[in-house]
């Protein structure tokens, strides 16, 4: 009997606190629409990756607006023995289009994580920093058509990036 008033007071206090929470800025309809939009994006990308690989390849993906056009590009790191070797795995970049569509843009082999996009631009596209096994961190610069095919042929990136100049896309930074 002694605890009932205390329990009742706690419930009233808790209910009162919950009622005064700020309203959500996203309505349930907007949230559902956003989820459906992301599912459509993911389905479209999966179709493009499967068409490129000619199979149901496993992959990790990150999205970032590499060319600053308002559409996220898809940075895809393929997995499995068909796409990975002792030097790393194949990375594909798909250019983002309207309605969550993608066009194949570039293939880079011998890539491992971590993969970063940077704030540094080259030919209108962000430079991408990748790790190449047995070689080190390498900066990929867009040549106007694509990113380099083989990062192990590029010089190792020796400068340390400031936290505000790079965004981790894939992998865990060491």
Coordinates of N, CA, C and O in Angstrom, one line a residue:
X1 N 0.8 -1.2 0.0 CA 0.0 0.0 0.0 C 0.9 1.3 0.0 O 0.5 2.2 -0.6
X2 N 2.0 1.2 0.6 CA 2.9 2.3 0.8 C 3.4 2.8 -0.6 O 3.6 4.0 -0.9
X3 N 3.7 1.8 -1.5 CA 4.3 2.2 -2.8 C 3.3 2.6 -3.8 O 3.7 3.2 -4.8
X4 N 2.0 2.4 -3.7 CA 1.1 2.8 -4.7 C 1.0 4.3 -5.0 O 1.0 4.7 -6.1
X5 N 1.0 5.2 -4.0 CA 1.0 6.6 -4.3 C 2.3 7.0 -5.0 O 2.2 7.8 -5.9
X6 N 3.4 6.4 -4.6 CA 4.6 6.8 -5.3 C 4.6 6.3 -6.7 O 5.1 7.0 -7.6
X7 N 4.1 5.1 -7.0 CA 4.0 4.6 -8.3 C 3.1 5.4 -9.2 O 3.4 5.7 -10.3
X8 N 2.0 5.8 -8.6 CA 1.0 6.6 -9.3 C 1.6 8.0 -9.6 O 1.5 8.5 -10.8
X9 N 2.4 8.6 -8.7 CA 3.0 9.9 -8.9 C 4.1 9.7 -10.0 O 4.2 10.6 -10.9
X10 N 4.8 8.6 -10.0 CA 5.8 8.4 -11.0 C 5.2 8.3 -12.4 O 5.7 8.8 -13.4
X11 N 4.1 7.6 -12.5 CA 3.4 7.4 -13.8 C 2.9 8.8 -14.3 O 3.0 9.1 -15.5
X12 N 2.3 9.6 -13.4 CA 1.8 10.9 -13.8 C 3.0 11.8 -14.3 O 2.9 12.5 -15.3
X13 N 4.1 11.7 -13.5 CA 5.2 12.5 -13.9 C 5.8 12.1 -15.3 O 6.1 12.9 -16.1
X14 N 5.9 10.8 -15.5 CA 6.4 10.2 -16.7 C 5.4 10.6 -17.9 O 5.9 11.0 -18.9
X15 N 4.1 10.5 -17.7 CA 3.2 10.8 -18.7 C 3.3 12.3 -19.0 O 3.2 12.7 -20.2
X16 N 3.4 13.1 -18.0 CA 3.5 14.6 -18.2 C 4.7 14.9 -19.0 O 4.7 15.8 -19.9
X17 N 5.8 14.3 -18.7 CA 7.1 14.5 -19.5 C 6.9 14.1 -20.9 O 7.4 14.8 -21.8
X18 N 6.3 13.0 -21.2 CA 6.1 12.5 -22.6 C 5.2 13.4 -23.4 O 5.4 13.6 -24.6
X19 N 4.2 14.0 -22.7 CA 3.3 14.9 -23.5 C 4.0 16.1 -24.0 O 3.6 16.7 -24.9
X20 N 5.1 16.6 -23.3 CA 5.7 17.8 -23.6 C 6.9 17.6 -24.6 O 7.7 18.6 -24.8
X21 N 7.1 16.5 -25.1 CA 8.2 16.3 -26.1 C 7.9 17.0 -27.3 O 6.7 17.2 -27.7
X22 N 8.9 17.6 -28.0 CA 8.6 18.3 -29.2 C 8.0 17.4 -30.3 O 8.3 16.2 -30.3
X23 N 7.2 18.0 -31.1 CA 6.6 17.2 -32.2 C 7.6 16.7 -33.2 O 8.6 17.4 -33.5
X24 N 7.4 15.6 -33.8 CA 8.3 15.1 -34.8 C 8.1 16.0 -36.1 O 7.0 16.4 -36.4
X25 N 9.2 16.2 -36.8 CA 9.2 17.0 -38.0 C 8.9 16.2 -39.2 O 8.6 16.7 -40.3
X26 N 9.0 14.8 -39.1 CA 8.7 13.9 -40.2 C 7.4 13.2 -39.9 O 7.3 12.6 -38.8
X27 N 6.5 13.3 -40.8 CA 5.2 12.6 -40.6 C 5.4 11.1 -41.0 O 6.3 10.8 -41.7
X28 N 4.5 10.3 -40.5 CA 4.6 8.8 -40.9 C 4.6 8.6 -42.4 O 5.3 7.8 -42.9
X29 N 3.8 9.4 -43.1 CA 3.7 9.3 -44.6 C 5.0 9.6 -45.2 O 5.5 8.9 -46.1
X30 N 5.7 10.7 -44.7 CA 7.0 11.1 -45.3 C 8.0 10.0 -45.0 O 8.9 9.7 -45.8
X31 N 8.0 9.4 -43.8 CA 8.9 8.4 -43.4 C 8.8 7.2 -44.3 O 9.8 6.6 -44.8
X32 N 7.6 6.8 -44.6 CA 7.3 5.6 -45.4 C 7.7 5.9 -46.9 O 8.4 5.1 -47.5
X33 N 7.5 7.1 -47.3 CA 7.9 7.5 -48.7 C 9.4 7.5 -48.8 O 10.0 7.0 -49.8
X34 N 10.1 8.0 -47.8 CA 11.6 8.0 -47.8 C 12.1 6.5 -47.8 O 13.1 6.2 -48.5
X35 N 11.6 5.7 -47.0 CA 12.0 4.3 -47.0 C 11.8 3.6 -48.3 O 12.6 2.9 -48.9
X36 N 10.6 3.9 -49.0 CA 10.3 3.3 -50.3 C 11.3 3.8 -51.3 O 11.8 3.1 -52.2
X37 N 11.6 5.1 -51.2 CA 12.6 5.7 -52.1 C 14.0 5.1 -52.0 O 14.6 4.8 -53.0
X38 N 14.4 4.8 -50.8 CA 15.7 4.2 -50.5 C 15.7 2.8 -51.0 O 16.7 2.3 -51.6
X39 N 14.6 2.1 -50.8 CA 14.5 0.7 -51.3 C 14.5 0.7 -52.8 O 15.2 -0.2 -53.4
X40 N 13.9 1.6 -53.5 CA 14.0 1.7 -55.0 C 15.4 2.0 -55.4 O 15.9 1.4 -56.4
X41 N 16.1 2.9 -54.7 CA 17.5 3.2 -55.0 C 18.3 1.9 -54.9 O 19.1 1.6 -55.8
X42 N 18.2 1.2 -53.8 CA 19.0 0.0 -53.6 C 18.7 -1.1 -54.6 O 19.6 -1.8 -55.1
X43 N 17.4 -1.2 -55.0 CA 17.0 -2.2 -56.0 C 17.6 -1.8 -57.4 O 18.1 -2.7 -58.1
X44 N 17.5 -0.5 -57.7 CA 18.1 -0.1 -59.0 C 19.6 -0.3 -59.0 O 20.1 -0.8 -60.1
X45 N 20.3 0.0 -57.9 CA 21.7 -0.3 -57.9 C 22.1 -1.7 -58.0 O 23.0 -2.1 -58.7
X46 N 21.3 -2.6 -57.3 CA 21.6 -4.0 -57.3 C 21.4 -4.5 -58.7 O 22.2 -5.4 -59.2
X47 N 20.5 -4.1 -59.5 CA 20.3 -4.5 -60.9 C 21.5 -4.1 -61.7 O 22.0 -4.9 -62.5
X48 N 22.0 -2.9 -61.5 CA 23.2 -2.4 -62.2 C 24.4 -3.2 -61.9 O 25.2 -3.6 -62.8
X49 N 24.6 -3.5 -60.6 CA 25.8 -4.3 -60.2 C 25.7 -5.7 -60.8 O 26.6 -6.2 -61.3
X50 N 24.5 -6.3 -60.7 CA 24.3 -7.7 -61.2 C 24.5 -7.7 -62.7 O 25.1 -8.6 -63.3
X51 N 24.1 -6.6 -63.4 CA 24.3 -6.6 -64.9 C 25.8 -6.5 -65.2 O 26.3 -7.1 -66.1
X52 N 26.5 -5.7 -64.4 CA 27.9 -5.5 -64.6 C 28.7 -6.8 -64.3 O 29.5 -7.3 -65.1
X53 N 28.4 -7.5 -63.2 CA 29.1 -8.7 -62.8 C 28.6 -9.9 -63.5 O 29.3 -11.0 -63.4
X54 N 27.5 -9.9 -64.1 CA 26.8 -11.0 -64.7 C 26.5 -12.1 -63.7 O 26.4 -13.3 -64.1
X55 N 26.4 -11.8 -62.5 CA 25.9 -12.7 -61.4 C 25.4 -11.9 -60.2 O 25.2 -10.7 -60.3
X56 N 25.1 -12.6 -59.2 CA 24.6 -12.0 -58.0 C 25.7 -11.7 -57.0 O 25.7 -12.2 -55.9
X57 N 26.7 -11.0 -57.4 CA 27.9 -10.7 -56.6 C 27.5 -10.0 -55.3 O 26.6 -9.1 -55.3
X58 N 28.2 -10.3 -54.2 CA 28.0 -9.6 -53.0 C 28.9 -8.4 -53.0 O 29.9 -8.3 -53.7
X59 N 28.4 -7.3 -52.3 CA 29.2 -6.1 -52.3 C 28.8 -5.2 -51.1 O 27.7 -5.4 -50.5
X60 N 29.7 -4.3 -50.8 CA 29.5 -3.3 -49.8 C 29.3 -2.0 -50.7 O 29.8 -1.9 -51.7
X61 N 28.4 -1.1 -50.2 CA 28.2 0.1 -50.9 C 28.1 1.3 -50.0 O 27.7 1.2 -48.8
X62 N 28.5 2.5 -50.5 CA 28.4 3.7 -49.8 C 27.9 4.7 -50.9 O 28.1 4.6 -52.1
X63 N 27.3 5.8 -50.4 CA 26.7 6.8 -51.3 C 27.3 8.2 -51.0 O 27.4 8.5 -49.8
X64 N 27.8 8.9 -52.0 CA 28.3 10.2 -51.8 C 28.2 11.0 -53.1 O 28.4 10.4 -54.2
X65 N 27.9 12.3 -53.0 CA 27.8 13.1 -54.2 C 29.2 13.5 -54.7 O 29.7 14.5 -54.3
X66 N 29.9 12.7 -55.5 CA 31.2 12.9 -55.9 C 31.4 14.0 -56.8 O 32.5 14.6 -56.9
X67 N 30.4 14.3 -57.6 CA 30.5 15.4 -58.6 C 29.7 16.6 -58.3 O 29.6 17.5 -59.2
X68 N 29.2 16.7 -57.1 CA 28.5 17.9 -56.6 C 27.3 18.3 -57.5 O 27.1 19.5 -57.6
X69 N 26.6 17.3 -58.0 CA 25.4 17.6 -58.9 C 24.1 17.4 -58.1 O 23.0 17.5 -58.7
X70 N 24.2 17.1 -56.9 CA 22.9 16.9 -56.1 C 22.5 15.4 -56.1 O 21.5 15.1 -55.4
X71 N 23.1 14.6 -56.9 CA 22.8 13.1 -56.9 C 23.9 12.3 -56.4 O 25.1 12.5 -56.7
X72 N 23.6 11.4 -55.4 CA 24.6 10.6 -54.9 C 25.1 9.5 -55.8 O 24.3 8.9 -56.5
X73 N 26.4 9.4 -55.9 CA 27.0 8.3 -56.7 C 27.1 7.1 -55.7 O 27.1 7.2 -54.5
X74 N 27.2 5.9 -56.3 CA 27.3 4.7 -55.5 C 28.7 4.2 -55.7 O 29.2 3.9 -56.8
X75 N 29.4 4.0 -54.5 CA 30.7 3.5 -54.5 C 30.6 2.0 -54.0 O 30.2 1.8 -52.9
X76 N 30.9 1.1 -54.9 CA 30.6 -0.3 -54.7 C 31.9 -1.1 -54.6 O 32.7 -1.0 -55.5
X77 N 32.1 -1.8 -53.5 CA 33.3 -2.7 -53.3 C 32.8 -4.1 -53.4 O 32.1 -4.6 -52.5
X78 N 33.1 -4.8 -54.5 CA 32.7 -6.2 -54.7 C 33.4 -7.1 -53.8 O 34.5 -6.8 -53.3
X79 N 32.7 -8.2 -53.5 CA 33.3 -9.2 -52.6 C 33.3 -10.6 -53.3 O 32.6 -10.8 -54.2
X80 N 34.1 -11.5 -52.7 CA 34.1 -12.9 -53.2 C 35.3 -13.1 -54.1 O 36.0 -12.3 -54.6
X81 N 35.6 -14.4 -54.3 CA 36.8 -14.9 -55.0 C 36.8 -14.4 -56.5 O 37.9 -14.3 -57.0
X82 N 35.7 -14.2 -57.1 CA 35.7 -13.7 -58.5 C 36.1 -12.2 -58.6 O 36.5 -11.8 -59.7
X83 N 36.1 -11.5 -57.5 CA 36.3 -10.0 -57.5 C 37.4 -9.6 -56.6 O 37.8 -8.4 -56.6
X84 N 38.0 -10.5 -55.8 CA 39.0 -10.1 -54.9 C 40.2 -11.1 -55.1 O 40.1 -12.3 -55.4
X85 N 41.4 -10.5 -54.8 CA 42.6 -11.4 -54.9 C 43.6 -10.9 -53.8 O 43.2 -10.1 -52.9
X86 N 44.8 -11.3 -53.9 CA 45.8 -10.9 -52.8 C 46.0 -9.4 -52.7 O 46.4 -8.9 -51.7
X87 N 45.8 -8.7 -53.8 CA 46.0 -7.2 -53.8 C 44.8 -6.4 -53.5 O 44.9 -5.2 -53.3
X88 N 43.6 -7.0 -53.3 CA 42.4 -6.3 -53.0 C 41.3 -6.7 -53.8 O 41.3 -7.8 -54.5
X89 N 40.2 -5.9 -53.8 CA 39.0 -6.2 -54.5 C 38.7 -5.2 -55.6 O 39.3 -4.1 -55.7
X90 N 37.7 -5.4 -56.4 CA 37.3 -4.5 -57.5 C 36.3 -3.5 -56.9 O 35.3 -3.9 -56.2
X91 N 36.5 -2.2 -57.2 CA 35.6 -1.2 -56.8 C 35.0 -0.6 -58.0 O 35.6 -0.3 -59.0
X92 N 33.6 -0.5 -58.0 CA 32.9 0.1 -59.1 C 32.3 1.4 -58.6 O 31.9 1.5 -57.5
X93 N 32.2 2.4 -59.5 CA 31.5 3.7 -59.2 C 30.4 3.8 -60.2 O 30.7 3.8 -61.4
X94 N 29.2 4.0 -59.7 CA 28.1 4.3 -60.5 C 27.6 5.7 -60.3 O 27.4 6.2 -59.2
X95 N 27.5 6.5 -61.4 CA 27.0 7.8 -61.4 C 25.5 7.9 -61.1 O 24.8 7.2 -61.7
X96 N 25.2 8.7 -60.1 CA 23.8 8.8 -59.7 C 23.0 9.7 -60.7 O 23.6 10.7 -61.1
X97 N 21.8 9.3 -61.0 CA 21.0 10.0 -61.9 C 19.7 10.3 -61.2 O 19.5 9.9 -60.1
X98 N 18.8 11.0 -61.8 CA 17.5 11.3 -61.2 C 16.7 10.0 -61.0 O 16.9 9.0 -61.6
X99 N 15.7 10.1 -60.1 CA 14.9 9.0 -59.7 C 15.6 7.7 -59.3 O 15.3 6.6 -59.5
X100 N 16.8 8.0 -58.6 CA 17.6 6.9 -58.0 C 18.1 5.9 -59.1 O 18.2 4.7 -58.8
X101 N 18.4 6.4 -60.3 CA 18.9 5.5 -61.3 C 20.5 5.7 -61.3 O 21.0 6.7 -60.8
X102 N 21.2 4.7 -61.9 CA 22.6 4.7 -61.9 C 23.2 4.3 -63.2 O 22.6 3.5 -63.9
X103 N 24.3 4.9 -63.6 CA 25.0 4.6 -64.8 C 26.4 4.2 -64.4 O 27.0 4.9 -63.6
X104 N 26.9 3.1 -65.0 CA 28.3 2.7 -64.7 C 29.3 3.8 -65.1 O 29.1 4.4 -66.2
X105 N 30.2 4.1 -64.2 CA 31.2 5.2 -64.5 C 32.6 4.7 -64.5 O 33.4 5.0 -65.4
X106 N 33.0 3.9 -63.5 CA 34.4 3.6 -63.4 C 34.6 2.3 -62.6 O 33.8 1.9 -61.8
X107 N 35.7 1.6 -63.0 CA 36.2 0.4 -62.3 C 37.6 0.6 -61.8 O 38.4 1.1 -62.6
X108 N 37.9 0.2 -60.6 CA 39.2 0.3 -60.1 C 39.5 -1.1 -59.4 O 38.7 -1.5 -58.6
X109 N 40.6 -1.7 -59.7 CA 40.9 -3.0 -59.1 C 41.9 -2.8 -58.0 O 42.4 -1.7 -57.7
X110 N 42.2 -3.9 -57.2 CA 43.2 -3.9 -56.2 C 42.8 -2.8 -55.1 O 43.7 -2.2 -54.6
X111 N 41.6 -2.7 -54.7 CA 41.2 -1.8 -53.7 C 40.8 -2.6 -52.4 O 40.1 -3.6 -52.4
X112 N 41.2 -2.0 -51.3 CA 40.8 -2.5 -50.0 C 40.3 -1.3 -49.2 O 40.4 -0.2 -49.6
X113 N 39.7 -1.6 -48.0 CA 39.3 -0.6 -47.1 C 40.4 -0.1 -46.2 O 41.3 -0.9 -46.0
X114 N 40.3 1.1 -45.8 CA 39.2 2.1 -45.9 C 39.2 2.8 -47.2 O 40.2 3.0 -47.9
X115 N 38.0 3.3 -47.6 CA 37.8 4.1 -48.8 C 37.2 5.4 -48.3 O 36.2 5.4 -47.6
X116 N 37.8 6.5 -48.7 CA 37.3 7.9 -48.3 C 37.0 8.7 -49.5 O 37.7 8.6 -50.6
X117 N 36.0 9.6 -49.4 CA 35.9 10.7 -50.4 C 36.5 11.9 -49.7 O 36.4 12.0 -48.5
X118 N 37.1 12.7 -50.5 CA 37.7 13.9 -50.0 C 37.1 15.2 -50.5 O 36.2 15.1 -51.4
X119 N 37.4 16.3 -49.9 CA 36.9 17.6 -50.4 C 37.7 18.1 -51.6 O 37.4 19.1 -52.2
X120 N 38.9 17.4 -51.9 CA 39.7 17.8 -53.0 C 39.1 17.4 -54.3 O 38.6 16.3 -54.4
X121 N 39.0 18.3 -55.2 CA 38.4 18.1 -56.5 C 39.4 18.0 -57.6 O 40.5 18.6 -57.6
X122 N 39.1 17.2 -58.7 CA 39.9 17.1 -59.9 C 39.0 16.8 -61.0 O 38.2 15.8 -61.0
X123 N 39.0 17.7 -62.0 CA 38.1 17.6 -63.2 C 36.6 17.5 -62.8 O 35.8 16.7 -63.4
X124 N 36.3 18.2 -61.7 CA 34.9 18.3 -61.3 C 34.4 17.2 -60.4 O 33.2 17.2 -60.1
X125 N 35.3 16.3 -60.0 CA 34.9 15.2 -59.2 C 35.8 15.2 -57.9 O 37.0 15.5 -58.0
X126 N 35.2 14.7 -56.8 CA 36.0 14.5 -55.6 C 37.1 13.5 -55.8 O 36.9 12.5 -56.5
X127 N 38.2 13.7 -55.2 CA 39.3 12.7 -55.2 C 38.9 11.6 -54.2 O 38.3 12.0 -53.1
X128 N 39.2 10.4 -54.5 CA 38.8 9.3 -53.6 C 40.1 8.6 -53.1 O 41.0 8.3 -53.9
X129 N 40.2 8.5 -51.8 CA 41.4 7.9 -51.2 C 41.1 6.4 -50.9 O 40.1 6.1 -50.2
X130 N 41.9 5.5 -51.4 CA 41.6 4.1 -51.2 C 42.9 3.4 -50.7 O 44.0 4.0 -50.8
X131 N 42.7 2.3 -50.1 CA 43.9 1.5 -49.6 C 44.1 0.4 -50.6 O 43.2 -0.3 -51.0
X132 N 45.4 0.2 -51.0 CA 45.8 -0.8 -51.9 C 46.7 -1.7 -51.2 O 47.8 -1.2 -50.8
X133 N 46.4 -3.0 -51.0 CA 47.3 -3.9 -50.2 C 48.7 -3.9 -50.8 O 48.8 -3.9 -52.0
X134 N 49.6 -4.1 -49.9 CA 51.0 -4.2 -50.3 C 51.5 -2.9 -51.0 O 52.6 -2.8 -51.5
X135 N 50.7 -1.8 -51.0 CA 51.1 -0.6 -51.6 C 50.9 0.6 -50.6 O 51.7 1.4 -50.4
X136 N 49.7 0.7 -50.1 CA 49.3 1.8 -49.2 C 48.1 2.6 -49.6 O 47.4 2.3 -50.6
X137 N 47.9 3.7 -48.9 CA 46.8 4.7 -49.3 C 47.2 5.4 -50.6 O 48.3 5.9 -50.7
X138 N 46.2 5.5 -51.5 CA 46.4 6.1 -52.8 C 45.3 7.0 -53.1 O 44.1 6.7 -52.8
X139 N 45.6 8.2 -53.7 CA 44.5 9.1 -54.0 C 44.2 8.9 -55.5 O 45.0 8.9 -56.4
X140 N 42.9 8.6 -55.7 CA 42.4 8.4 -57.1 C 41.8 9.8 -57.6 O 40.9 10.3 -56.9
X141 N 42.3 10.2 -58.7 CA 41.8 11.5 -59.3 C 41.1 11.2 -60.6 O 41.5 10.4 -61.4
X142 N 39.9 11.8 -60.7 CA 39.1 11.6 -61.9 C 39.7 12.2 -63.1 O 40.2 13.4 -63.0
X143 N 39.8 11.5 -64.2 CA 40.6 12.1 -65.4 C 39.6 12.7 -66.4 O 40.1 13.1 -67.5
X144 N 38.4 12.9 -66.1 CA 37.4 13.5 -67.0 C 36.5 12.5 -67.5 O 35.4 12.8 -68.0
X145 N 36.9 11.2 -67.4 CA 36.1 10.1 -67.9 C 35.8 9.1 -66.8 O 34.8 8.5 -66.6
X146 N 36.9 8.8 -66.0 CA 36.9 7.7 -65.0 C 38.0 7.9 -64.0 O 38.8 8.8 -64.2
X147 N 37.9 7.1 -62.9 CA 39.0 7.0 -62.0 C 40.0 6.0 -62.4 O 39.7 5.1 -63.3
X148 N 41.2 6.1 -61.9 CA 42.2 5.1 -62.4 C 41.8 3.6 -62.2 O 41.2 3.3 -61.2
X149 N 42.3 2.8 -63.1 CA 42.0 1.4 -63.0 C 42.8 0.7 -61.9 O 42.3 -0.2 -61.2
X150 N 44.1 1.0 -61.8 CA 45.0 0.2 -60.9 C 45.7 1.2 -59.9 O 46.7 1.8 -60.3
X151 N 45.3 1.2 -58.7 CA 45.9 2.2 -57.7 C 47.3 1.8 -57.3 O 48.1 2.6 -56.9
X152 N 47.7 0.5 -57.5 CA 49.0 0.1 -57.2 C 50.1 0.7 -58.1 O 51.3 0.7 -57.7
X153 N 49.7 1.3 -59.2 CA 50.6 2.0 -60.1 C 50.8 3.5 -59.7 O 51.6 4.2 -60.4
X154 N 50.0 4.0 -58.8 CA 50.0 5.4 -58.4 C 50.9 5.6 -57.2 O 51.1 4.7 -56.4
X155 N 51.3 6.8 -57.0 CA 52.2 7.1 -55.8 C 51.3 7.0 -54.5 O 50.1 7.3 -54.5
X156 N 52.0 6.6 -53.5 CA 51.3 6.5 -52.2 C 51.0 7.9 -51.7 O 51.8 8.8 -51.8
X157 N 49.8 8.0 -51.1 CA 49.4 9.3 -50.5 C 50.1 9.4 -49.1 O 49.8 8.7 -48.2
X158 N 51.1 10.3 -49.0 CA 51.8 10.5 -47.8 C 51.3 11.5 -46.8 O 51.5 11.5 -45.7
X159 N 50.5 12.5 -47.4 CA 50.0 13.6 -46.5 C 48.8 13.0 -45.7 O 48.0 12.3 -46.2
X160 N 48.8 13.4 -44.4 CA 47.7 13.0 -43.5 C 46.5 13.9 -43.8 O 46.7 15.1 -43.8
X161 N 45.3 13.4 -44.0 CA 44.2 14.2 -44.2 C 43.6 14.8 -42.9 O 43.6 14.1 -41.9
X162 N 43.2 16.0 -43.0 CA 42.5 16.6 -41.9 C 41.1 16.0 -41.8 O 40.5 15.7 -42.8
X163 N 40.6 15.9 -40.6 CA 39.2 15.3 -40.4 C 38.1 16.0 -41.3 O 37.2 15.3 -41.7
X164 N 38.3 17.2 -41.5 CA 37.2 17.9 -42.3 C 37.5 17.8 -43.8 O 36.7 18.4 -44.6
X165 N 38.5 17.1 -44.3 CA 38.7 17.0 -45.7 C 38.4 15.6 -46.2 O 38.5 15.4 -47.4
X166 N 38.0 14.7 -45.4 CA 37.7 13.3 -45.8 C 36.5 12.8 -45.1 O 36.3 13.0 -44.0
X167 N 35.7 12.0 -45.9 CA 34.6 11.3 -45.3 C 34.8 9.8 -45.5 O 35.0 9.3 -46.7
X168 N 34.7 9.0 -44.4 CA 34.8 7.6 -44.5 C 33.6 7.0 -45.3 O 32.5 7.2 -44.8
X169 N 33.9 6.3 -46.3 CA 32.8 5.7 -47.1 C 32.7 4.2 -46.8 O 31.6 3.7 -46.5
X170 N 33.8 3.5 -46.8 CA 33.7 2.0 -46.6 C 34.9 1.6 -45.7 O 36.0 2.1 -45.9
X171 N 34.6 0.7 -44.8 CA 35.6 0.2 -43.9 C 35.7 1.0 -42.7 O 35.0 1.9 -42.4
X172 N 36.7 0.5 -41.9 CA 36.9 1.2 -40.6 C 38.3 1.8 -40.6 O 39.2 1.1 -40.9
X173 N 38.3 3.1 -40.3 CA 39.6 3.7 -40.3 C 40.5 3.2 -39.1 O 40.0 2.8 -38.1
X174 N 41.8 3.1 -39.4 CA 42.7 2.5 -38.4 C 43.3 3.7 -37.6 O 43.4 4.7 -38.0

